[in-house]
Coordinates of C-alpha atoms in Angstrom, one line a residue:
Chain A
M1 CA 32.5 8.7 -57.2
N2 CA 33.8 9.3 -53.7
A3 CA 36.8 7.2 -54.4
F4 CA 37.5 9.3 -57.6
I5 CA 37.2 12.5 -55.6
S6 CA 39.6 11.2 -53.0
A7 CA 42.0 10.1 -55.8
L8 CA 41.8 13.6 -57.3
R9 CA 42.4 15.3 -54.0
A10 CA 45.3 13.0 -53.3
E11 CA 46.8 13.8 -56.7
L12 CA 46.5 17.5 -56.2
F13 CA 47.8 17.3 -52.7
V14 CA 51.1 15.8 -54.1
A15 CA 51.1 17.9 -57.2
V16 CA 50.9 21.3 -55.4
R17 CA 53.9 20.4 -53.3
S18 CA 56.1 19.3 -56.1
L19 CA 58.8 21.3 -57.9
G20 CA 57.6 20.1 -61.3
T21 CA 54.2 21.8 -60.7
R22 CA 55.8 25.1 -59.7
L23 CA 57.8 24.9 -62.9
L24 CA 54.7 24.1 -64.9
V25 CA 52.9 27.1 -63.5
L26 CA 55.6 29.7 -63.3
A27 CA 58.0 28.9 -66.1
P28 CA 55.7 30.0 -69.0
V29 CA 54.9 33.3 -67.4
S30 CA 58.5 33.9 -66.4
L31 CA 59.7 33.3 -70.0
A32 CA 56.9 35.6 -71.3
A33 CA 58.0 38.3 -68.8
I34 CA 61.7 38.0 -69.9
Q35 CA 60.5 38.4 -73.5
L36 CA 58.5 41.5 -72.6
L37 CA 61.4 43.0 -70.7
F38 CA 63.7 42.5 -73.7
S39 CA 61.1 43.9 -76.0
A40 CA 60.7 47.0 -73.8
L41 CA 64.5 47.5 -73.8
G42 CA 64.5 47.2 -77.7
E43 CA 61.6 49.6 -78.0
S44 CA 63.3 52.1 -75.7
G45 CA 66.4 51.9 -77.9
A46 CA 64.3 52.3 -81.1
Q47 CA 62.6 55.4 -79.7
A48 CA 65.9 56.9 -78.7
Q49 CA 67.2 56.3 -82.2
K50 CA 64.0 57.9 -83.7
A51 CA 64.4 60.9 -81.4
L52 CA 67.9 61.4 -82.8
L53 CA 67.3 60.7 -86.4
G54 CA 63.7 62.0 -86.7
S55 CA 60.7 59.8 -87.4
D56 CA 59.3 58.6 -90.7
P57 CA 56.1 60.6 -91.4
L58 CA 54.4 57.5 -93.0
E59 CA 55.2 55.1 -90.2
V60 CA 52.4 53.1 -88.7
A61 CA 52.1 53.5 -84.9
S62 CA 51.9 49.8 -83.8
S63 CA 50.1 48.7 -80.7
G64 CA 51.8 47.3 -77.6
Y65 CA 49.5 44.3 -78.1
G66 CA 52.1 42.9 -80.6
Y67 CA 54.6 42.6 -77.8
W68 CA 52.1 40.9 -75.5
V69 CA 51.2 38.4 -78.2
D70 CA 54.9 37.7 -78.8
A71 CA 55.2 37.0 -75.1
L72 CA 52.2 34.7 -75.2
V73 CA 53.6 32.7 -78.1
T74 CA 56.8 32.2 -76.1
G75 CA 54.8 31.2 -73.0
F76 CA 52.7 28.8 -75.0
I77 CA 55.7 27.1 -76.5
A78 CA 57.1 26.5 -73.0
L79 CA 53.7 25.5 -71.6
G80 CA 53.1 23.0 -74.4
L81 CA 56.5 21.3 -73.8
L82 CA 56.1 21.4 -70.0
C83 CA 52.6 19.9 -70.2
V84 CA 53.9 17.0 -72.3
A85 CA 56.9 16.6 -70.0
S86 CA 54.9 16.7 -66.8
A87 CA 52.3 14.2 -68.1
A88 CA 55.1 11.9 -69.2
H89 CA 56.8 12.1 -65.8
S90 CA 53.7 11.8 -63.7
F91 CA 52.7 8.2 -63.9
A92 CA 56.1 6.7 -64.7
A93 CA 57.9 8.5 -61.8
E94 CA 55.3 7.4 -59.3
R95 CA 55.5 3.8 -60.5
D96 CA 59.3 4.0 -60.2
L97 CA 58.9 5.3 -56.7
G98 CA 56.3 2.7 -55.8
S99 CA 53.8 5.2 -54.5
L100 CA 51.2 4.3 -57.1
R101 CA 50.8 0.9 -55.5
H102 CA 49.4 2.4 -52.3
S103 CA 46.6 4.2 -54.3
V104 CA 45.7 1.1 -56.2
I105 CA 45.6 -1.2 -53.2
R106 CA 43.8 1.2 -50.9
R107 CA 41.0 2.8 -52.8
V108 CA 41.6 3.8 -56.4
S109 CA 40.8 1.7 -59.5
R110 CA 43.3 1.8 -62.3
T111 CA 40.8 3.6 -64.5
N112 CA 40.2 6.3 -61.8
L113 CA 43.9 6.6 -61.3
V114 CA 44.5 7.5 -64.9
I115 CA 41.5 9.9 -65.1
S116 CA 42.4 11.6 -61.8
K117 CA 46.0 12.1 -63.0
L118 CA 44.7 13.5 -66.3
L119 CA 42.3 15.8 -64.5
S120 CA 44.9 17.1 -62.1
L121 CA 47.2 17.8 -65.0
Y122 CA 44.4 19.8 -66.7
L123 CA 43.7 21.8 -63.6
L124 CA 47.4 22.7 -63.2
T125 CA 47.7 23.5 -66.9
A126 CA 44.6 25.7 -66.7
T127 CA 46.2 27.5 -63.7
S128 CA 49.4 28.0 -65.7
L129 CA 47.4 29.3 -68.6
I130 CA 45.6 31.8 -66.5
V131 CA 48.8 32.9 -64.8
L132 CA 50.5 33.3 -68.2
I133 CA 47.7 35.3 -69.8
F134 CA 47.0 37.6 -66.9
G135 CA 50.6 37.9 -65.8
S136 CA 51.9 38.8 -69.2
W137 CA 49.0 41.2 -69.8
W138 CA 49.7 43.0 -66.5
L139 CA 53.4 43.4 -67.4
S140 CA 52.5 44.5 -70.9
T141 CA 50.3 47.3 -69.5
M142 CA 53.2 48.4 -67.3
L143 CA 55.7 48.4 -70.2
F144 CA 53.7 49.4 -73.3
E145 CA 50.8 51.3 -74.4
L146 CA 48.0 48.9 -75.4
G147 CA 45.6 50.3 -77.9
P148 CA 44.5 50.4 -81.6
V149 CA 46.8 50.5 -84.6
V150 CA 46.9 54.1 -85.8
E151 CA 48.3 55.5 -89.0
D152 CA 48.5 59.3 -89.6
G153 CA 46.0 59.8 -86.9
Y154 CA 43.5 57.3 -88.4
E155 CA 42.6 54.1 -86.6
L156 CA 43.7 51.2 -88.9
I157 CA 42.7 48.3 -86.6
S158 CA 40.6 48.9 -83.6
E159 CA 41.4 47.6 -80.1
G160 CA 38.3 45.5 -80.2
E161 CA 39.4 43.8 -83.4
I162 CA 42.8 43.1 -82.0
L163 CA 41.4 41.6 -78.8
K164 CA 39.0 39.5 -80.8
E165 CA 41.8 38.0 -82.9
I166 CA 44.0 37.5 -79.8
H167 CA 41.1 35.6 -78.2
L168 CA 40.8 33.4 -81.3
G169 CA 44.6 32.8 -81.4
L170 CA 44.6 31.9 -77.7
Q171 CA 41.7 29.5 -78.2
L172 CA 43.4 27.8 -81.1
A173 CA 46.6 27.5 -79.1
A174 CA 44.9 26.1 -76.0
L175 CA 42.6 23.6 -77.7
P176 CA 45.3 21.0 -78.4
L177 CA 46.8 21.1 -74.9
P178 CA 44.5 18.3 -73.5
A179 CA 45.5 16.0 -76.4
A180 CA 49.2 16.8 -75.8
I181 CA 48.8 16.0 -72.1
A182 CA 46.9 12.8 -72.9
F183 CA 49.7 11.9 -75.3
G184 CA 52.3 12.5 -72.6
L185 CA 50.4 10.4 -70.1
M186 CA 50.0 7.6 -72.6
L187 CA 53.7 7.4 -73.1
S188 CA 54.2 7.5 -69.3
I189 CA 52.0 4.4 -68.9
L190 CA 53.7 2.6 -71.8
A191 CA 57.2 3.4 -70.8
Q192 CA 59.3 1.2 -68.5
S193 CA 60.7 4.1 -66.4
A194 CA 60.3 7.9 -65.9
T195 CA 63.5 8.6 -67.8
Q196 CA 62.3 6.6 -70.8
A197 CA 58.9 8.3 -70.7
L198 CA 60.3 11.8 -70.5
T199 CA 62.9 11.2 -73.3
L200 CA 60.3 9.6 -75.5
A201 CA 57.7 12.3 -75.0
L202 CA 60.0 15.3 -75.5
G203 CA 61.9 13.5 -78.3
L204 CA 58.7 12.8 -80.2
T205 CA 57.2 16.2 -79.7
L206 CA 60.4 18.0 -80.8
S207 CA 60.9 15.7 -83.7
F208 CA 57.6 16.9 -85.1
D209 CA 59.4 20.3 -85.4
V210 CA 62.6 18.8 -86.8
F211 CA 60.9 16.8 -89.5
K212 CA 58.2 19.3 -90.4
T213 CA 59.6 19.8 -93.9
S214 CA 59.6 16.1 -94.7
L215 CA 56.2 15.5 -93.1
G216 CA 54.4 17.5 -95.7
D217 CA 50.7 17.8 -95.1
T218 CA 50.9 15.5 -92.1
A219 CA 52.9 18.2 -90.3
A220 CA 49.7 20.3 -90.1
Y221 CA 47.9 17.5 -88.4
F222 CA 50.6 17.0 -85.8
Y223 CA 50.9 20.7 -85.1
A224 CA 47.2 21.2 -84.9
T225 CA 47.0 18.3 -82.5
F226 CA 49.9 18.7 -80.2
Q227 CA 51.9 21.9 -80.6
P228 CA 50.2 24.6 -82.6
S229 CA 52.4 27.2 -80.9
L230 CA 55.5 25.6 -82.6
I231 CA 54.1 25.9 -86.1
D232 CA 55.6 28.6 -88.2
A233 CA 52.1 29.6 -89.3
S234 CA 50.7 29.6 -85.8
Y235 CA 47.7 31.8 -85.8
L236 CA 48.8 33.4 -82.5
G237 CA 52.0 34.3 -84.3
D238 CA 50.0 35.9 -87.1
V239 CA 47.9 37.9 -84.5
A240 CA 51.2 39.5 -83.4
R241 CA 51.7 40.8 -87.0
L242 CA 48.0 42.0 -87.0
A243 CA 48.6 44.0 -83.9
R244 CA 51.6 45.7 -85.6
G245 CA 49.4 46.9 -88.4
Y246 CA 49.7 44.1 -91.0
S247 CA 46.1 43.9 -92.2
D248 CA 46.8 40.9 -94.6
V249 CA 46.6 38.4 -91.8
L250 CA 44.4 35.5 -92.8
I251 CA 44.0 32.1 -91.1
D252 CA 44.2 29.1 -93.3
D253 CA 40.7 27.6 -93.1
R254 CA 42.0 24.0 -93.3
L255 CA 44.4 24.6 -90.5
L256 CA 41.6 26.3 -88.5
Q257 CA 39.4 23.2 -88.9
L258 CA 42.2 20.9 -88.0
N259 CA 43.0 22.9 -85.0
Y260 CA 39.4 22.8 -83.9
W261 CA 38.7 19.1 -84.6
A262 CA 42.0 17.1 -84.7
P263 CA 42.8 17.3 -80.9
L264 CA 39.5 15.5 -79.9
P265 CA 40.0 12.2 -81.6
T266 CA 43.7 12.3 -80.7
F267 CA 42.8 12.8 -77.1
L268 CA 40.3 10.0 -77.2
I269 CA 42.7 7.6 -78.8
C270 CA 45.4 8.4 -76.2
L271 CA 43.0 8.1 -73.3
A272 CA 41.6 4.8 -74.6
L273 CA 45.0 3.3 -75.1
S274 CA 46.1 4.5 -71.7
L275 CA 43.1 2.8 -70.0
V276 CA 43.6 -0.4 -71.9
V277 CA 47.4 -0.6 -71.1
V278 CA 47.1 0.4 -67.5
R279 CA 44.8 -2.6 -66.7
R280 CA 47.5 -5.1 -67.5
K281 CA 50.5 -3.0 -66.4
T282 CA 52.7 -4.2 -63.6
L283 CA 52.7 -1.5 -61.0
Chain B
M1 CA 50.2 -28.7 -46.6
T2 CA 47.5 -26.7 -44.8
A3 CA 44.1 -28.3 -44.8
P4 CA 41.6 -26.7 -47.2
Q5 CA 39.8 -23.7 -45.8
T6 CA 36.5 -22.2 -46.5
K7 CA 36.4 -18.8 -48.0
Q8 CA 35.0 -17.2 -44.9
Q9 CA 37.9 -18.5 -42.8
A10 CA 40.6 -17.4 -45.2
A11 CA 41.8 -13.8 -45.5
I12 CA 43.8 -14.8 -48.6
T13 CA 43.4 -17.8 -50.9
L14 CA 45.6 -18.7 -53.8
Q15 CA 44.6 -21.7 -56.0
G16 CA 46.9 -23.0 -58.7
V17 CA 48.5 -19.6 -59.3
S18 CA 51.1 -19.6 -62.0
K19 CA 53.3 -16.7 -63.2
S20 CA 56.1 -16.6 -65.7
F21 CA 58.5 -14.0 -66.8
G22 CA 59.2 -14.9 -70.4
K23 CA 60.3 -18.5 -70.3
V24 CA 61.1 -18.5 -66.6
A25 CA 58.2 -19.9 -64.5
V26 CA 58.4 -18.2 -61.1
L27 CA 55.2 -19.5 -59.6
K28 CA 54.0 -23.0 -60.6
S29 CA 50.4 -23.7 -59.6
L30 CA 50.9 -22.2 -56.2
D31 CA 48.3 -22.9 -53.4
L32 CA 48.3 -20.8 -50.3
V33 CA 45.8 -20.1 -47.6
V34 CA 46.2 -17.3 -45.0
E35 CA 43.6 -17.5 -42.3
H36 CA 41.9 -14.6 -40.7
G37 CA 43.7 -13.4 -37.6
A38 CA 46.9 -15.3 -38.5
I39 CA 50.4 -13.9 -38.6
H40 CA 51.6 -15.9 -41.6
G41 CA 55.2 -16.0 -42.6
L42 CA 56.2 -16.6 -46.2
V43 CA 59.8 -17.7 -46.5
G44 CA 61.9 -18.9 -49.4
L45 CA 65.3 -18.6 -51.0
N46 CA 66.3 -15.5 -52.9
G47 CA 64.5 -15.5 -56.2
S48 CA 62.0 -18.1 -55.0
G49 CA 59.1 -15.7 -55.9
K50 CA 58.0 -14.3 -52.5
T51 CA 57.8 -10.7 -53.8
T52 CA 56.1 -11.9 -57.0
T53 CA 53.5 -13.8 -54.8
L54 CA 52.8 -10.7 -52.8
D55 CA 52.5 -8.5 -55.9
C56 CA 50.1 -11.0 -57.4
I57 CA 48.0 -11.1 -54.2
L58 CA 47.9 -7.2 -54.3
G59 CA 46.9 -7.1 -57.9
L60 CA 50.0 -5.3 -58.9
R61 CA 51.1 -8.0 -61.2
P62 CA 48.7 -10.0 -63.4
I63 CA 48.8 -13.8 -63.0
D64 CA 49.0 -16.2 -65.9
S65 CA 46.5 -18.7 -64.5
G66 CA 44.8 -19.7 -61.2
A67 CA 42.7 -17.8 -58.8
I68 CA 43.3 -15.4 -55.9
S69 CA 40.9 -14.1 -53.4
V70 CA 41.8 -11.4 -50.9
L71 CA 39.1 -10.7 -48.3
D72 CA 36.7 -12.3 -50.8
L73 CA 37.8 -9.9 -53.5
P74 CA 39.8 -10.6 -56.7
P75 CA 43.2 -8.7 -56.6
S76 CA 42.1 -6.5 -59.6
H77 CA 39.3 -5.2 -57.4
L78 CA 41.2 -4.8 -54.2
Y79 CA 40.5 -1.1 -54.2
R80 CA 36.9 -2.0 -53.3
A81 CA 38.2 -3.1 -49.9
E82 CA 38.7 0.6 -49.3
G83 CA 41.7 0.4 -47.1
R84 CA 41.0 -2.9 -45.3
V85 CA 44.1 -4.3 -47.1
V86 CA 47.4 -2.4 -47.0
A87 CA 50.9 -3.3 -47.8
I88 CA 54.4 -2.3 -46.7
F89 CA 57.0 -2.9 -49.4
D90 CA 60.6 -3.8 -49.2
T91 CA 61.5 -0.3 -50.4
P92 CA 59.6 2.4 -48.6
S93 CA 57.5 3.8 -51.4
L94 CA 56.4 7.2 -50.2
H95 CA 56.6 10.5 -52.0
T96 CA 60.1 11.6 -51.2
H97 CA 59.5 15.3 -51.7
L98 CA 56.8 15.4 -49.0
S99 CA 57.5 15.7 -45.3
V100 CA 56.6 12.7 -43.1
R101 CA 53.5 14.5 -41.9
Q102 CA 52.4 15.4 -45.5
A103 CA 53.0 11.8 -46.7
L104 CA 50.7 10.5 -44.0
E105 CA 48.1 13.2 -44.7
H106 CA 48.2 12.2 -48.3
A107 CA 47.6 8.5 -47.4
R108 CA 44.7 9.6 -45.1
L109 CA 43.1 11.4 -48.1
L110 CA 42.7 8.0 -49.8
L111 CA 40.9 6.4 -46.9
P112 CA 37.1 6.6 -46.6
N113 CA 37.1 6.5 -42.8
P114 CA 40.6 6.9 -41.4
E115 CA 40.6 5.4 -37.9
R116 CA 43.7 7.1 -36.6
D117 CA 45.0 10.6 -37.1
V118 CA 48.5 11.4 -38.3
D119 CA 49.8 12.4 -34.9
E120 CA 48.6 9.1 -33.3
V121 CA 50.4 6.9 -35.8
M122 CA 53.6 9.0 -35.7
S123 CA 53.5 8.6 -31.9
L124 CA 53.0 4.8 -32.3
L125 CA 56.1 4.6 -34.4
E126 CA 58.0 7.3 -32.5
I127 CA 58.6 9.4 -35.5
N128 CA 57.0 12.6 -34.2
R129 CA 60.4 14.4 -34.2
Y130 CA 60.8 13.7 -37.9
A131 CA 57.3 15.0 -38.8
N132 CA 58.6 18.0 -40.8
Y133 CA 61.5 16.2 -42.3
K134 CA 61.3 15.3 -46.0
V135 CA 60.9 11.6 -46.5
R136 CA 64.0 11.6 -48.7
S137 CA 66.2 12.9 -45.9
L138 CA 65.2 10.1 -43.5
S139 CA 67.4 7.1 -42.8
L140 CA 66.2 3.8 -44.3
G141 CA 65.0 2.6 -40.9
N142 CA 63.0 5.8 -40.2
R143 CA 61.5 5.6 -43.8
R144 CA 60.4 2.1 -42.9
R145 CA 58.8 3.4 -39.7
A146 CA 57.0 6.0 -41.8
S147 CA 55.8 3.3 -44.1
I148 CA 54.4 1.3 -41.3
A149 CA 52.7 4.4 -39.9
H150 CA 51.3 5.0 -43.4
A151 CA 49.8 1.5 -43.3
L152 CA 48.3 1.8 -39.8
L153 CA 46.2 5.0 -40.6
G154 CA 43.1 3.1 -41.6
N155 CA 42.9 0.3 -39.1
P156 CA 43.3 -2.4 -41.8
E157 CA 42.1 -6.0 -41.5
L158 CA 45.0 -7.4 -43.5
I159 CA 48.5 -6.2 -43.8
L160 CA 51.1 -7.6 -46.2
L161 CA 54.7 -6.9 -45.5
D162 CA 57.6 -7.5 -47.8
E163 CA 60.9 -7.8 -45.9
P164 CA 59.6 -5.6 -43.0
F165 CA 62.9 -5.9 -41.1
N166 CA 65.2 -4.6 -43.8
G167 CA 67.1 -1.6 -42.7
L168 CA 65.9 -1.7 -39.1
D169 CA 68.3 -1.7 -36.2
A170 CA 67.8 -4.3 -33.4
G171 CA 65.6 -1.8 -31.4
G172 CA 63.6 -1.1 -34.6
V173 CA 63.0 -4.8 -35.2
D174 CA 61.8 -5.3 -31.7
E175 CA 59.3 -2.4 -32.1
V176 CA 58.0 -3.8 -35.3
L177 CA 57.6 -7.3 -33.8
E178 CA 55.8 -5.8 -30.8
L179 CA 53.5 -3.7 -33.1
I180 CA 52.6 -6.7 -35.2
S181 CA 51.9 -8.8 -32.2
R182 CA 49.9 -6.0 -30.6
F183 CA 47.8 -5.2 -33.6
N184 CA 47.1 -8.9 -34.2
R185 CA 46.2 -9.4 -30.5
E186 CA 44.1 -6.2 -29.9
F187 CA 42.5 -5.6 -33.3
G188 CA 42.6 -9.1 -34.8
M189 CA 44.5 -7.9 -37.9
S190 CA 45.9 -10.6 -40.2
F191 CA 49.4 -10.4 -41.5
L192 CA 51.3 -12.0 -44.3
L193 CA 55.0 -11.4 -43.9
S194 CA 57.6 -12.3 -46.5
S195 CA 61.0 -12.3 -44.9
H196 CA 64.4 -14.0 -44.7
Q197 CA 64.6 -13.4 -41.0
L198 CA 63.4 -16.8 -39.7
P199 CA 64.4 -16.1 -36.0
Y200 CA 62.2 -13.0 -36.0
L201 CA 59.4 -14.8 -37.7
Q202 CA 59.6 -17.6 -35.2
T203 CA 58.9 -15.1 -32.4
I204 CA 55.6 -13.8 -33.8
C205 CA 54.3 -16.1 -36.6
T206 CA 51.3 -18.3 -36.0
H207 CA 51.7 -19.9 -39.4
L208 CA 54.4 -20.4 -42.0
S209 CA 54.7 -21.4 -45.6
V210 CA 57.9 -22.3 -47.3
L211 CA 58.1 -21.3 -51.0
H212 CA 60.5 -23.4 -53.0
E213 CA 60.8 -23.7 -56.8
G214 CA 57.5 -21.9 -57.4
R215 CA 55.4 -24.0 -55.1
I216 CA 54.6 -24.1 -51.4
A217 CA 56.8 -26.8 -50.1
V218 CA 55.2 -26.9 -46.7
S219 CA 52.6 -24.8 -44.9
G220 CA 50.9 -24.9 -41.6
S221 CA 50.9 -23.6 -38.1
V222 CA 54.3 -23.0 -36.6
E223 CA 53.5 -25.4 -33.8
S224 CA 52.6 -28.2 -36.1
L225 CA 55.6 -27.6 -38.3
L226 CA 58.0 -27.7 -35.4
A227 CA 56.3 -30.8 -34.0
A228 CA 56.8 -32.5 -37.4
T229 CA 60.4 -31.5 -37.6
S230 CA 63.0 -33.7 -36.0
A231 CA 65.9 -32.4 -34.0
R232 CA 69.3 -33.3 -35.2
V233 CA 72.7 -34.0 -33.9
E234 CA 76.0 -33.7 -35.7
I235 CA 78.9 -35.7 -34.3
T236 CA 82.4 -35.2 -35.4
T237 CA 84.7 -38.2 -34.8
P238 CA 87.8 -39.7 -36.4
Q239 CA 86.2 -43.2 -35.9
C240 CA 83.3 -42.8 -38.2
E241 CA 82.8 -46.4 -39.1
A242 CA 82.9 -47.6 -35.5
A243 CA 80.5 -44.9 -34.5
Q244 CA 78.1 -45.8 -37.3
E245 CA 78.1 -49.4 -36.3
L246 CA 77.4 -48.6 -32.7
L247 CA 74.6 -46.0 -33.4
A248 CA 72.9 -48.5 -35.8
T249 CA 72.2 -50.7 -32.7
M250 CA 70.5 -47.8 -30.9
S251 CA 66.8 -47.0 -31.2
G252 CA 65.3 -43.5 -31.5
L253 CA 67.7 -42.2 -34.1
S254 CA 68.7 -42.6 -37.7
I255 CA 71.9 -41.7 -39.5
E256 CA 71.1 -39.4 -42.3
R257 CA 74.5 -39.0 -43.9
I258 CA 78.2 -39.0 -43.2
I259 CA 80.3 -36.3 -44.7
N260 CA 84.0 -35.6 -43.8
N261 CA 84.0 -37.5 -40.4
V262 CA 80.7 -35.8 -39.5
L263 CA 77.7 -38.0 -38.8
H264 CA 74.4 -36.3 -39.4
I265 CA 71.8 -37.9 -37.1
V266 CA 68.1 -37.4 -37.0
L267 CA 66.7 -37.8 -33.5
Q268 CA 63.5 -39.7 -33.2
G269 CA 63.3 -40.0 -29.4
A270 CA 67.0 -40.6 -28.5
K271 CA 68.7 -38.0 -26.3
P272 CA 72.0 -36.4 -27.4
A273 CA 73.5 -37.0 -23.9
E274 CA 72.7 -40.7 -24.2
I275 CA 74.4 -41.0 -27.6
N276 CA 77.4 -39.2 -26.3
R277 CA 77.7 -41.4 -23.3
K278 CA 77.4 -44.6 -25.4
L279 CA 80.1 -43.4 -27.8
I280 CA 82.5 -42.5 -24.9
E281 CA 81.8 -45.8 -23.1
S282 CA 82.7 -47.7 -26.4
G283 CA 86.0 -45.8 -26.6
I284 CA 85.0 -43.8 -29.6
E285 CA 86.5 -40.3 -29.5
V286 CA 84.0 -37.5 -29.9
E287 CA 85.6 -34.3 -31.2
E288 CA 82.4 -32.3 -31.3
L289 CA 78.7 -32.9 -30.8
V290 CA 76.3 -30.2 -31.9
H291 CA 72.6 -30.5 -31.0
G292 CA 70.2 -28.6 -33.2
Q293 CA 66.7 -28.1 -31.7
A294 CA 63.8 -28.1 -34.2
S295 CA 63.3 -24.5 -35.3
L296 CA 61.9 -22.7 -38.4
N297 CA 65.5 -22.8 -39.7
T298 CA 65.3 -26.5 -39.6
V299 CA 61.9 -26.6 -41.2
F300 CA 63.2 -24.2 -43.9
R301 CA 66.4 -26.2 -44.5
E302 CA 64.5 -29.5 -44.7
H303 CA 62.2 -28.2 -47.4
T304 CA 64.6 -26.1 -49.5
S305 CA 67.8 -28.1 -49.5
D306 CA 68.6 -31.6 -50.8
T307 CA 71.9 -31.8 -48.8
P308 CA 72.2 -31.5 -45.1
T309 CA 73.9 -28.4 -43.9
S310 CA 75.8 -27.7 -40.8
I311 CA 73.6 -27.0 -37.8
A312 CA 76.1 -24.4 -36.6
S313 CA 75.7 -22.5 -39.8
R314 CA 71.9 -22.5 -39.8
G315 CA 71.6 -19.5 -37.5
A316 CA 73.1 -17.4 -40.3
L317 CA 70.3 -17.9 -42.8

């Protein structure tokens, strides 16, 4: 156990000092912030237009939550891709460099090496997620008025309902991240070099999106497992519509169940394969 | 070959180790013993499998067959030695985005009881002034110094070094040689060094193994290897046949081969001055006489080459 803790501390020591980690933590929130700023600019323009032309008396006053959720979707897409890329780069790059050899010779078993890498990636992803959610929320409160959806003075959708659905959307988007990271790490262990690992991981992840029409029902499995934020019917995307007053938002129960349960076996398969392969891998 | 050792005496034991890359057999039933407290040199031609041997010992590369024991542990469980075994590789394999101090602090995190602190090892290797430099910005020589500092943090029992002198200037080589001798003398550390630099190895190694065609061609203490290796003389003369006839009558030498008016003679007690005098007295013109003392170069050449090579060219191995 002590050796594992040492391995994890060593992993984090290197990770917090790397440019890749800074990118993983700051890029999603930065993209979300850019999206919010553009939305605020667009909103200001629309309000100026309304002031000139006069407003529609039947128009629904949407909540600023819609913009926040849009920003979260953008952040999640970046986060998902960066997680896979970081995981794919982690093991293979250190093997290319030769630094893995010191850990394995000195104190860390190959199994502990993989698990400590995985755990350190999870901790960094969790940090990125927290920074994304709270950073984009803070900026949203600065730029928009967050509140219920109101029509003609009547509250259509309460703030509590919106927050509840945002919570569900975030949960569904975050659940597959561990499996996506395990998938990236597995490719990193299988690949012969960091370049190969990175290309393979991003290529495969993005090809899910390219071939979604031909994948049929299988597409839902891939999205639910790896990249739910990329799916056209992402629930987080639907929540943005809900926060704008569209009350017909319903989550597909099959997708919901897939989103809840598909990542776990995928994660376990990727982890098991990684542990088997790493035992015989030349480092 | 080295006499069989008991496990307690050996820091490293390889028995019948074989390793192939596809159809190419690199190690063929290799046997090797590195004693505790020894500075053991492992030499061989390029591609003879020195690095592969070290990788197999360190558990970085799985072997096809045979058995390896390192401090009584199998290579796959070397991590249980908890820092008693360390390695310095031919390419300094530290995290390049870290500063030297950070790279050493990182290594310290992996040790259960680090014996030395970061400043102490930096002072030992005289790299204090580079403490805040990124590893990637260092010269190859200073990176190698940082790698050695990295290895010395935990007071290891056994250090494996792959081409430790690569990239070092003359002063750097002397420092490394001095450090190896000192750590061996003062702390009883065992070393296994793979290198091409035979003259350097001769100054510090207590034992040597020559790896040739996937097997250990010869292994033993440097003293015994030198004692078993004959000195040689090369005589260049236009009267080769006459010289050959005369030398055949002398005792304490044997003519190994004659190539291009050069007689390659193995000395077995005869003195070069005596040979020279006899040739001159017999009116045989001697254009050149080169006397090669027994050295690790000679040992190496004897066991890795089928044809005799010029003594004069041996220094450039």
